[in-house]
Short mmCIF file of C-alpha atoms and ligand atoms in Angstrom, two decimals:
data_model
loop_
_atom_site.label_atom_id
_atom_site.label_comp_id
_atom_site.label_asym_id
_atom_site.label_seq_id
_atom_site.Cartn_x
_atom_site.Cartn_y
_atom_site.Cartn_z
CA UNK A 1 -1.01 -51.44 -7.50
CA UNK A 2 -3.11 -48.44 -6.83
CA UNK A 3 -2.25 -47.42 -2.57
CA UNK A 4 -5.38 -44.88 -2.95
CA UNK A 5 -7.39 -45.01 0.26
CA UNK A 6 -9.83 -41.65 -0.11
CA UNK A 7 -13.10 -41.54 -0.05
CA UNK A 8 -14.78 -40.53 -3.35
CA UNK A 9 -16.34 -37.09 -2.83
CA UNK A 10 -19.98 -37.25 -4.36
CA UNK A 11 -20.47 -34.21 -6.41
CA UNK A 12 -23.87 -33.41 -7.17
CA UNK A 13 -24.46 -31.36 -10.39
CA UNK A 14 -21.20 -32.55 -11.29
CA UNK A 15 -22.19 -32.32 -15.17
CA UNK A 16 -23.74 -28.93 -15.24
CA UNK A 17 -22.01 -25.89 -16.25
CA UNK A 18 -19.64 -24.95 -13.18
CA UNK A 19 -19.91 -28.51 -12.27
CA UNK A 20 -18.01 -29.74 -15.24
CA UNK A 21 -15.09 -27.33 -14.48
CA UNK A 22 -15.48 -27.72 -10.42
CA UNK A 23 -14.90 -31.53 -11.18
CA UNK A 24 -11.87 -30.50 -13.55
CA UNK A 25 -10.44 -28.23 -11.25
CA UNK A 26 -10.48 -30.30 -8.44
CA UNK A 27 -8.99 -33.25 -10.67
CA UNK A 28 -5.92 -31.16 -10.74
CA UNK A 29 -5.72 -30.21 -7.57
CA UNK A 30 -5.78 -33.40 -6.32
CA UNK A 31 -5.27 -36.40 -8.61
CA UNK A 32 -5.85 -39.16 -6.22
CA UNK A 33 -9.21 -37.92 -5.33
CA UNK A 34 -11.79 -40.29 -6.76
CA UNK A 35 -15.02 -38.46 -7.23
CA UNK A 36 -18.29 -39.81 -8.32
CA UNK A 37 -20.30 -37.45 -10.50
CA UNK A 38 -23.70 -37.38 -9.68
CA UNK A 39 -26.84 -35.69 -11.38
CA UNK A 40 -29.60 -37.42 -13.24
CA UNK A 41 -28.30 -38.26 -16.93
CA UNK A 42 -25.64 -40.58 -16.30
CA UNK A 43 -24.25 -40.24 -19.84
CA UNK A 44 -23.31 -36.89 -19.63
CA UNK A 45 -22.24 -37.74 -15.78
CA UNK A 46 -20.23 -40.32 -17.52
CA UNK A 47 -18.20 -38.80 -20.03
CA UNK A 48 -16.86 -36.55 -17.84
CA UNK A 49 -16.20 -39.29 -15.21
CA UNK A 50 -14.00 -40.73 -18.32
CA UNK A 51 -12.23 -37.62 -19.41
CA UNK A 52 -10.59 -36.47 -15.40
CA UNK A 53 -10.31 -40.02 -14.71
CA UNK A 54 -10.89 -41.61 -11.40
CA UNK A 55 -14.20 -40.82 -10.91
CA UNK A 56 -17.86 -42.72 -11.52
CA UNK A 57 -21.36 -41.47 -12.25
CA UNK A 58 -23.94 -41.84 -10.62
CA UNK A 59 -27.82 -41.21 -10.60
CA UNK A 60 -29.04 -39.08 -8.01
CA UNK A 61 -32.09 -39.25 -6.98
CA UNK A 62 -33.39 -36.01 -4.85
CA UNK A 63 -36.42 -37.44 -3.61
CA UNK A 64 -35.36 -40.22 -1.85
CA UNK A 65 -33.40 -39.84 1.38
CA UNK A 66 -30.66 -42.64 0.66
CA UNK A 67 -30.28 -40.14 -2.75
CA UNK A 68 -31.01 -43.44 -4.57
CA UNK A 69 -27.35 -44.24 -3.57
CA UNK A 70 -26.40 -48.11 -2.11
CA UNK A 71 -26.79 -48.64 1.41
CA UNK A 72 -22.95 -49.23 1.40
CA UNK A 73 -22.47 -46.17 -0.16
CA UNK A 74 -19.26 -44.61 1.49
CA UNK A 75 -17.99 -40.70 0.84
CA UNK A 76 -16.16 -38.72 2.31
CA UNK A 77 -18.13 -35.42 1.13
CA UNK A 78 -21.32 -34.01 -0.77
CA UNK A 79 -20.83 -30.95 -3.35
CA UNK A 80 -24.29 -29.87 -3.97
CA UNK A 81 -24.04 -27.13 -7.59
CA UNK A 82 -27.75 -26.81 -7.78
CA UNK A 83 -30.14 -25.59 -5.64
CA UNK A 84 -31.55 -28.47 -3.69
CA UNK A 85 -34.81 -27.38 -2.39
CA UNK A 86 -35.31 -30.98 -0.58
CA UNK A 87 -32.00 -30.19 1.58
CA UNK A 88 -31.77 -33.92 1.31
CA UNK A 89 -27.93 -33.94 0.14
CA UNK A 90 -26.94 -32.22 2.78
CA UNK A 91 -28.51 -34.18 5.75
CA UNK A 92 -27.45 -37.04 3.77
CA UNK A 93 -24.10 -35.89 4.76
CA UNK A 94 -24.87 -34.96 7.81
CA UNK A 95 -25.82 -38.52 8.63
CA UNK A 96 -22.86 -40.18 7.37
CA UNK A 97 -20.79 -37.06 9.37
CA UNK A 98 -19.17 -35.91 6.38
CA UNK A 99 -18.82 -32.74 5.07
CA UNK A 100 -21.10 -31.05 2.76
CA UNK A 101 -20.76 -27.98 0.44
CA UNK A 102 -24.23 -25.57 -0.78
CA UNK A 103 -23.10 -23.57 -3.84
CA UNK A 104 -26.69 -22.40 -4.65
CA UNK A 105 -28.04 -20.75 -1.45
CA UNK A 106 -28.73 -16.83 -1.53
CA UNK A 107 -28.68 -15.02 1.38
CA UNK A 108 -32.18 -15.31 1.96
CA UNK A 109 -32.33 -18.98 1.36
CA UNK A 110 -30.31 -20.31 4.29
CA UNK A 111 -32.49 -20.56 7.23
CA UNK A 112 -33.59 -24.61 6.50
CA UNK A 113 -29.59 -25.37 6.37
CA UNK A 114 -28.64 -23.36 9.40
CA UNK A 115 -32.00 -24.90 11.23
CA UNK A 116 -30.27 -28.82 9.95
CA UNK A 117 -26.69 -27.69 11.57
CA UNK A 118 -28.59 -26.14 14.72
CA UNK A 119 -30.15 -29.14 15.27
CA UNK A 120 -27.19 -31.77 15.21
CA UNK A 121 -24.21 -29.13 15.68
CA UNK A 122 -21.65 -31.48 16.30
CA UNK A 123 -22.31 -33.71 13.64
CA UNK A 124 -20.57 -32.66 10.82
CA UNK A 125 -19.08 -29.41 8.96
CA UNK A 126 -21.31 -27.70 6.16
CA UNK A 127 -20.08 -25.05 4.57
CA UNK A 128 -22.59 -22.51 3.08
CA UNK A 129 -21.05 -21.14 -0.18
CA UNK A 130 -23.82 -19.48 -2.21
CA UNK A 131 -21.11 -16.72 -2.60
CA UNK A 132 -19.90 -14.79 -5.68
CA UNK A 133 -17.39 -16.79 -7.69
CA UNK A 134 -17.44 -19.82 -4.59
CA UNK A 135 -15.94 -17.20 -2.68
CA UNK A 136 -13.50 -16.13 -4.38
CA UNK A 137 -14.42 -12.47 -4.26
CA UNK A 138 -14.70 -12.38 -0.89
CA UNK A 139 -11.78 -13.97 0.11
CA UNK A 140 -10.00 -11.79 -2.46
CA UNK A 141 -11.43 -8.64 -0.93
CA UNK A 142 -10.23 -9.70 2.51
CA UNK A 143 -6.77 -10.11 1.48
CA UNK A 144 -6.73 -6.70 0.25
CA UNK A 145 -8.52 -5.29 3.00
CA UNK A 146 -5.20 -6.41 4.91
CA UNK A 147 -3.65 -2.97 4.04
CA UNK A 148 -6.03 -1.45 6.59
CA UNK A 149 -6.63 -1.23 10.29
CA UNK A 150 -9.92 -0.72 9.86
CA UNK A 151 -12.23 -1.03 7.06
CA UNK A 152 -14.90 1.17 6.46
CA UNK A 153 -16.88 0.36 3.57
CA UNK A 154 -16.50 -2.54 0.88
CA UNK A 155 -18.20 -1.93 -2.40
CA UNK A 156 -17.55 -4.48 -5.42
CA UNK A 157 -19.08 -3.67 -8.72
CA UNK A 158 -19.13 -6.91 -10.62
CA UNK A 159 -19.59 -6.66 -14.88
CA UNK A 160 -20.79 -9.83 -16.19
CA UNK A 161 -20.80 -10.04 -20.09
CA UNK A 162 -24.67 -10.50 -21.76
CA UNK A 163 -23.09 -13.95 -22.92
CA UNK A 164 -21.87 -15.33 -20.18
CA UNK A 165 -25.19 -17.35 -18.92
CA UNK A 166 -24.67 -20.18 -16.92
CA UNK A 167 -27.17 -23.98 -17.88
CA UNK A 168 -30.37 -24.17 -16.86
CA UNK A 169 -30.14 -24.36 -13.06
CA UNK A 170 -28.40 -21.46 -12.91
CA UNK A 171 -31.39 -19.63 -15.03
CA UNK A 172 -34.00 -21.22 -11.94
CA UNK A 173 -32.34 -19.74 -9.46
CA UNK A 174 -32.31 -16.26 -11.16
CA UNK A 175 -35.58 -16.57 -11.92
CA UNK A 176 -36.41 -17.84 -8.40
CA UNK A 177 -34.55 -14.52 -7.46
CA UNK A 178 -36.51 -11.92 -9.85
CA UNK A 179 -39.99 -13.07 -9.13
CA UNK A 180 -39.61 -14.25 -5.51
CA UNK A 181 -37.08 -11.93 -2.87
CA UNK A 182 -36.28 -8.75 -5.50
CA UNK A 183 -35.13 -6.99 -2.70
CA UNK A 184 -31.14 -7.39 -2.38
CA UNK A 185 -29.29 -7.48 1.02
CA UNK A 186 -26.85 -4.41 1.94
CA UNK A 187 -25.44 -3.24 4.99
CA UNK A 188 -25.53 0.62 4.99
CA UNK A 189 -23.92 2.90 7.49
CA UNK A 190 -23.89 -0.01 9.98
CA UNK A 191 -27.61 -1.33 9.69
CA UNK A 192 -28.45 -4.34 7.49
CA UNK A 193 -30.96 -3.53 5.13
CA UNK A 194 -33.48 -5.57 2.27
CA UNK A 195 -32.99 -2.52 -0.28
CA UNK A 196 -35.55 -1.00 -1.80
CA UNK A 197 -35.60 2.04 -4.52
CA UNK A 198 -33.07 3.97 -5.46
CA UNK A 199 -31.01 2.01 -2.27
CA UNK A 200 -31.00 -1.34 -4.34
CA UNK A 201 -29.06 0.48 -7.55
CA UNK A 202 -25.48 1.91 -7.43
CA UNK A 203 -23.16 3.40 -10.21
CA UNK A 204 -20.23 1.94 -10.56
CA UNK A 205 -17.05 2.90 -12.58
CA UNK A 206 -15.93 -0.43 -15.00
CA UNK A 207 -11.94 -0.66 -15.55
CA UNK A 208 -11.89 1.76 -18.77
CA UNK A 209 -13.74 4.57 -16.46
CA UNK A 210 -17.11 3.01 -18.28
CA UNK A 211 -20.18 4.18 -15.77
CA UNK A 212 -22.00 1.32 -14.57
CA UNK A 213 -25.70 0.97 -13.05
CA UNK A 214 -25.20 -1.91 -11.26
CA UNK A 215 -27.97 -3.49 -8.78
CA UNK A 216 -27.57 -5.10 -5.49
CA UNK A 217 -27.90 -8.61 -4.90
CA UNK A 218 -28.83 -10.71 -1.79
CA UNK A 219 -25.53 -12.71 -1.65
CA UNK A 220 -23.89 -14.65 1.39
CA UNK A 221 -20.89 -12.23 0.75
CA UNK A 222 -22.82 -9.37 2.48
CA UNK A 223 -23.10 -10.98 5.48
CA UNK A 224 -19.55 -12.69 5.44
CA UNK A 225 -17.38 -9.47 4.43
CA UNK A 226 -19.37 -7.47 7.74
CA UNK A 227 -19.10 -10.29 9.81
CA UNK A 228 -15.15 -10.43 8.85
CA UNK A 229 -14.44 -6.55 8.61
CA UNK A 230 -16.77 -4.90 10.56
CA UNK A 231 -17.04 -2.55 7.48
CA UNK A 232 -20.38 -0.07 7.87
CA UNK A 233 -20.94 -0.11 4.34
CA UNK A 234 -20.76 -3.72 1.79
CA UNK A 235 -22.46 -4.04 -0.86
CA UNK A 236 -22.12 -6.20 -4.73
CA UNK A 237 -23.93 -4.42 -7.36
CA UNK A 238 -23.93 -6.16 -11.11
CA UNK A 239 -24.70 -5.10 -14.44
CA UNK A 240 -24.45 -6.63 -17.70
CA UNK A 241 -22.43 -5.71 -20.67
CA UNK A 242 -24.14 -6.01 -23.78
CA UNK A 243 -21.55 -7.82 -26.31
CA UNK A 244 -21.55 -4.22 -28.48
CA UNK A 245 -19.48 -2.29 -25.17
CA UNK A 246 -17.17 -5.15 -25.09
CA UNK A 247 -13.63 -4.16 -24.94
CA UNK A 248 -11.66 -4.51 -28.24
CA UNK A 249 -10.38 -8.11 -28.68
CA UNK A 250 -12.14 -9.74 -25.57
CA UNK A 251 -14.63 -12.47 -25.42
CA UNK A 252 -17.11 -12.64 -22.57
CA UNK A 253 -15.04 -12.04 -19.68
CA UNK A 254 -15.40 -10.66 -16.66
CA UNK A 255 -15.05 -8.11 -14.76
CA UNK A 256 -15.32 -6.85 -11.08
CA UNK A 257 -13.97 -3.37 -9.61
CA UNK A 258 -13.61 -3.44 -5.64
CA UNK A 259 -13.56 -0.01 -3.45
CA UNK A 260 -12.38 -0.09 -0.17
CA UNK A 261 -12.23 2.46 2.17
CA UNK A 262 -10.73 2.05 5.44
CA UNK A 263 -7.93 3.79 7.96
CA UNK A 264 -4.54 2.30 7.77
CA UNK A 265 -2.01 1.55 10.83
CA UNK A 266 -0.51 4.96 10.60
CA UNK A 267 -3.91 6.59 10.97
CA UNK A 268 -4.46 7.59 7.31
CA UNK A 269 -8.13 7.26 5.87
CA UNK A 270 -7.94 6.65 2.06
CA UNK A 271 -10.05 5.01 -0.28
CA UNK A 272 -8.64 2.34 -2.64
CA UNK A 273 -9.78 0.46 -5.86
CA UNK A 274 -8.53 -2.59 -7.30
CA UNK A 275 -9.80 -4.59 -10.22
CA UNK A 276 -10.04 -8.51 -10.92
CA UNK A 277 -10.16 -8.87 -15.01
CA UNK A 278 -10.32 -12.52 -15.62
CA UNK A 279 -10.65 -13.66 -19.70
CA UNK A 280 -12.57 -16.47 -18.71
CA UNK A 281 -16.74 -16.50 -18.15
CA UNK A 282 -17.79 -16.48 -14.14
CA UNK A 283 -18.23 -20.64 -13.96
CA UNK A 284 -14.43 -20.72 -14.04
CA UNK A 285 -13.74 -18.52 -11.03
CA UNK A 286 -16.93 -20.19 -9.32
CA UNK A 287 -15.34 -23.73 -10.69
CA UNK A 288 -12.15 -22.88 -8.63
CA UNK A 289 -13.83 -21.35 -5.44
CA UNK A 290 -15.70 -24.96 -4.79
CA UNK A 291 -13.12 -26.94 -5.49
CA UNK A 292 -10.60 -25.25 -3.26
CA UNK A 293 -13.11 -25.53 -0.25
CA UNK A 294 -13.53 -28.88 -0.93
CA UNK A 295 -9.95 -30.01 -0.94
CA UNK A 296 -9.79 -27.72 2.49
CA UNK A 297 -13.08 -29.43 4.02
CA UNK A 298 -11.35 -32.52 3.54
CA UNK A 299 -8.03 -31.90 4.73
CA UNK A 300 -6.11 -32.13 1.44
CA UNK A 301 -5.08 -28.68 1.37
CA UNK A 302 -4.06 -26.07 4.08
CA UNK A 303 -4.42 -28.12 7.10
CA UNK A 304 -6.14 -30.58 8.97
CA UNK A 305 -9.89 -31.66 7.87
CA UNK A 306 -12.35 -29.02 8.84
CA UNK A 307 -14.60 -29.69 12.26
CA UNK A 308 -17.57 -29.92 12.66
CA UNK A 309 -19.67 -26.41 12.60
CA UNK A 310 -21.63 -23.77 10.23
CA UNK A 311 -19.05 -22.62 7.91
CA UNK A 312 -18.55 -19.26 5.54
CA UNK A 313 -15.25 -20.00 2.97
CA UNK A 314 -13.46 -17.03 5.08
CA UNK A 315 -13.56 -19.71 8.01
CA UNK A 316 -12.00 -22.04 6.24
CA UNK A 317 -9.44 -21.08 3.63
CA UNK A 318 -6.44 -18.67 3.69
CA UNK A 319 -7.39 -15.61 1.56
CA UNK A 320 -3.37 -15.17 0.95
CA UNK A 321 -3.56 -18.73 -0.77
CA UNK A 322 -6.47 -18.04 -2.56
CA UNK A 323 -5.12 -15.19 -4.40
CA UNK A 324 -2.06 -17.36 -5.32
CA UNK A 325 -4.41 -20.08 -6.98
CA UNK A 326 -6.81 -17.37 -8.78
CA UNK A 327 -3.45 -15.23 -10.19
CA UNK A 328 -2.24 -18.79 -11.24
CA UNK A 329 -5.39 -19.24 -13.24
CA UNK A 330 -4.76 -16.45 -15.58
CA UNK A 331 -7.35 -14.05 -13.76
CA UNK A 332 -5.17 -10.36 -13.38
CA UNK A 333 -5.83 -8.55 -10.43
CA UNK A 334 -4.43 -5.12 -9.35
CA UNK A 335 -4.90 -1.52 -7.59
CA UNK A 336 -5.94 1.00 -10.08
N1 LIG B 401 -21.85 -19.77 -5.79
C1 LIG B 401 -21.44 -19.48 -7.00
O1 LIG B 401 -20.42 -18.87 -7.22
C2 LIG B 401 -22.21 -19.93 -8.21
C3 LIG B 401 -21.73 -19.58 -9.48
C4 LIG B 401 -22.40 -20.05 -10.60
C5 LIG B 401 -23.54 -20.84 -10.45
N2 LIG B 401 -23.99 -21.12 -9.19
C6 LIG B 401 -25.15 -22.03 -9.00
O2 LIG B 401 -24.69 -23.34 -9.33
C7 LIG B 401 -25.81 -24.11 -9.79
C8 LIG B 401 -25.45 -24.80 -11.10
O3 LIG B 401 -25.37 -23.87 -12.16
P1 LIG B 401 -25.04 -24.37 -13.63
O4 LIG B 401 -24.92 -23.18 -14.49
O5 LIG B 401 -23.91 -25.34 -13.55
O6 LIG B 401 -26.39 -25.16 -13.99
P2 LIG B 401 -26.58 -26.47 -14.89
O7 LIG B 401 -25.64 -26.46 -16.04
O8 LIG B 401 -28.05 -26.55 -15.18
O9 LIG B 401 -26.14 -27.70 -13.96
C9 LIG B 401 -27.01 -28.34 -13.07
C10 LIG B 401 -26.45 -29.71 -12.73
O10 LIG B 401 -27.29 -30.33 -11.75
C11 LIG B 401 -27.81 -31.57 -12.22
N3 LIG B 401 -29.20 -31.60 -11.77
C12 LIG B 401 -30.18 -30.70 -12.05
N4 LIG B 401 -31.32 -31.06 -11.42
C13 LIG B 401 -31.07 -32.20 -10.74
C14 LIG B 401 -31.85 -33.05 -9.90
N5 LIG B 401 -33.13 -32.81 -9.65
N6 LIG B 401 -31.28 -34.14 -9.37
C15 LIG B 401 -29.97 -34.40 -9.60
N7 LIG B 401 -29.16 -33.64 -10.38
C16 LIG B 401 -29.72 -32.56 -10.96
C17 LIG B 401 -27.67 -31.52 -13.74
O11 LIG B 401 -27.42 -32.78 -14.30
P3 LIG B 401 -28.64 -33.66 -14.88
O12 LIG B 401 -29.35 -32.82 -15.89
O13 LIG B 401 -27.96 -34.87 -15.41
O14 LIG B 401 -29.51 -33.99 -13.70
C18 LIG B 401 -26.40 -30.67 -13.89
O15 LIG B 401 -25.26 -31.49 -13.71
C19 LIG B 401 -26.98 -23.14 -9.89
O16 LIG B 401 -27.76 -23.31 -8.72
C20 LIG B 401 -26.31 -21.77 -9.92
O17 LIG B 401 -27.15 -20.75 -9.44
C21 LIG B 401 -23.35 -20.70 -8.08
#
């Protein structure tokens, strides 16, 4: 007889690119943890919900408040992996007090879901993780920023092969990017800025020495590595590798240089570069990022369940353990 009390976690988008591997990689994280898989096909939603096991689909509907869900309808959180421009998923789990996850938001986006948490602060925690790779890179670049005292600048160059597109609401939101905000958010020499020009682009040096233009984008990470480090200087810059530059042998992997500068405990400035090389297309890192906050929101991993509040993923999860789990999933990652 089955002694499984949890909650399913409601995961909306559940059958969408990263969705099918967030729902994977939180099946093996924790294998008790029924989930119900929610988007609008309920095949699709379906098979999956057959192949991890334990889990359900369900239709979602994002114009209704309930979500189209029965009134009896009890989780214990709401993964939202698609940009939901109703907000309705997440004061859906505000209401019930349960935690709630937003994968999709850019940095410009999040004023309607800070204005839902301002409003009923102590109702329950939502955790705004619009970041690169679910966080990942962030809480990477704060575990090696741990070799300084103070950090300077944080600059992350991030190669992302011409094949490695994500499904269709993943092309929205880029589009939603490109025609409505271009301008990307940096902090320069202490001042946040909307770049513009020459300011938004940055050349970056790939892992074989390979000189990058990559451009600045407005993501949460910005914000979250300043607020962390103090650093004067963060910035994310991307470019794309056409398939003819990739390196001999690999598929559409990618790749991400990070730069720190910074003064150590003995008083020494130096600059230092590491590099994150993982085989695997950016869903999977992504994939891994939400599923480890999710466990953590919920208590089934590093601690007790997460309060209520406004959360960042630096807030919530141990950069130390996050390194473990991405090393683990075949992604290499060392100073250069
Ligand atoms: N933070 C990060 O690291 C990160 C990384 C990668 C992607 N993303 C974001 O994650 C999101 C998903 O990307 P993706 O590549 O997985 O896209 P995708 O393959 O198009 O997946 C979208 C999912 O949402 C469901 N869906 C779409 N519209 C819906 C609606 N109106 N109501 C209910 N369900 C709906 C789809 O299922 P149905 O078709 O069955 O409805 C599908 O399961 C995008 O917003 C993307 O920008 C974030």
């Amino acid at each position: 007889m089955s002694t499984n009390t949890l909650k399913p976690v409601l995961v909306i988008g559940g059958s969408g690119v990263v969705g099918r591997r967030a729902v994977k990689a939180l099946r093996r994280l924790q294998p008790e943890l029924p989930l119900w898989i929610g988007g609008r096909d309920t095949n699709k939603a379906a098979t999956l919900a057959r192949e991890v096991g334990l889990a359900e689909a369900v239709r979602v509907d994002l114009e209704r408040d309930d979500l189209g869900l029965p009134p009896d309808a009890d989780v214990s959180g709401v993964v939202v992996l698609l940009k939901d421009d109703t907000l309705r998923s997440l004061k859906y789990a505000q209401a019930k007090g349960v935690p709630s996850v937003s994968f999709s938001d850019f940095a410009f986006d999040i004023g309607p879901a800070v204005a839902l948490h301002a409003h009923r602060p102590a109702r329950a925690p939502i955790l705004l993780l619009g970041h690169f790779l679910g966080g990942v890179m962030t809480l990477v670049t704060l575990h090696l920023a741990r070799e300084f005292k103070v950090v300077h600048s944080i600059e992350v160059g991030g190669l992302f092969d011409e094949e490695d597109v994500g499904g269709p609401a993943a092309s929205g939101d880029m589009e939603r990017l490109t025609k409505g905000v271009p301008s990307p958010l940096i902090r320069h020499e202490g001042r946040f800025l909307w770049a513009s020009g020459d300011e938004a682009t940055r050349v970056f040096h790939g892992v074989d020495g390979t000189a990058w233009t990559g451009r600045a984008y407005p993501l949460l990470d910005v914000p979250s590595l300043a607020a962390a480090t103090d650093a004067r200087t963060v910035r994310l810059d991307f470019a794309v590798r056409p398939v003819a530059a990739r390196p001999p042998g690999q598929g559409a992997g990618l790749e991400v240089v990070i730069d720190l500068t910074g003064e150590t405990a003995e008083g020494v400035t130096k600059r230092v570069r590491h590099a994150l090389v993982d085989p695997d297309v950016h869903s999977g890192l992504s994939a891994l990022g939400a599923a480890l906050a999710t466990e953590r929101l919920l208590g089934l991993a590093g601690g007790a369940p997460v309060g209520p509040g406004l959360h960042h993923p630096e807030g919530v999860l141990d950069p130390a353990y996050v390194v473990e789990r991405v090393r683990e999933s075949g992604t290499r990652l060392w100073k250069m």
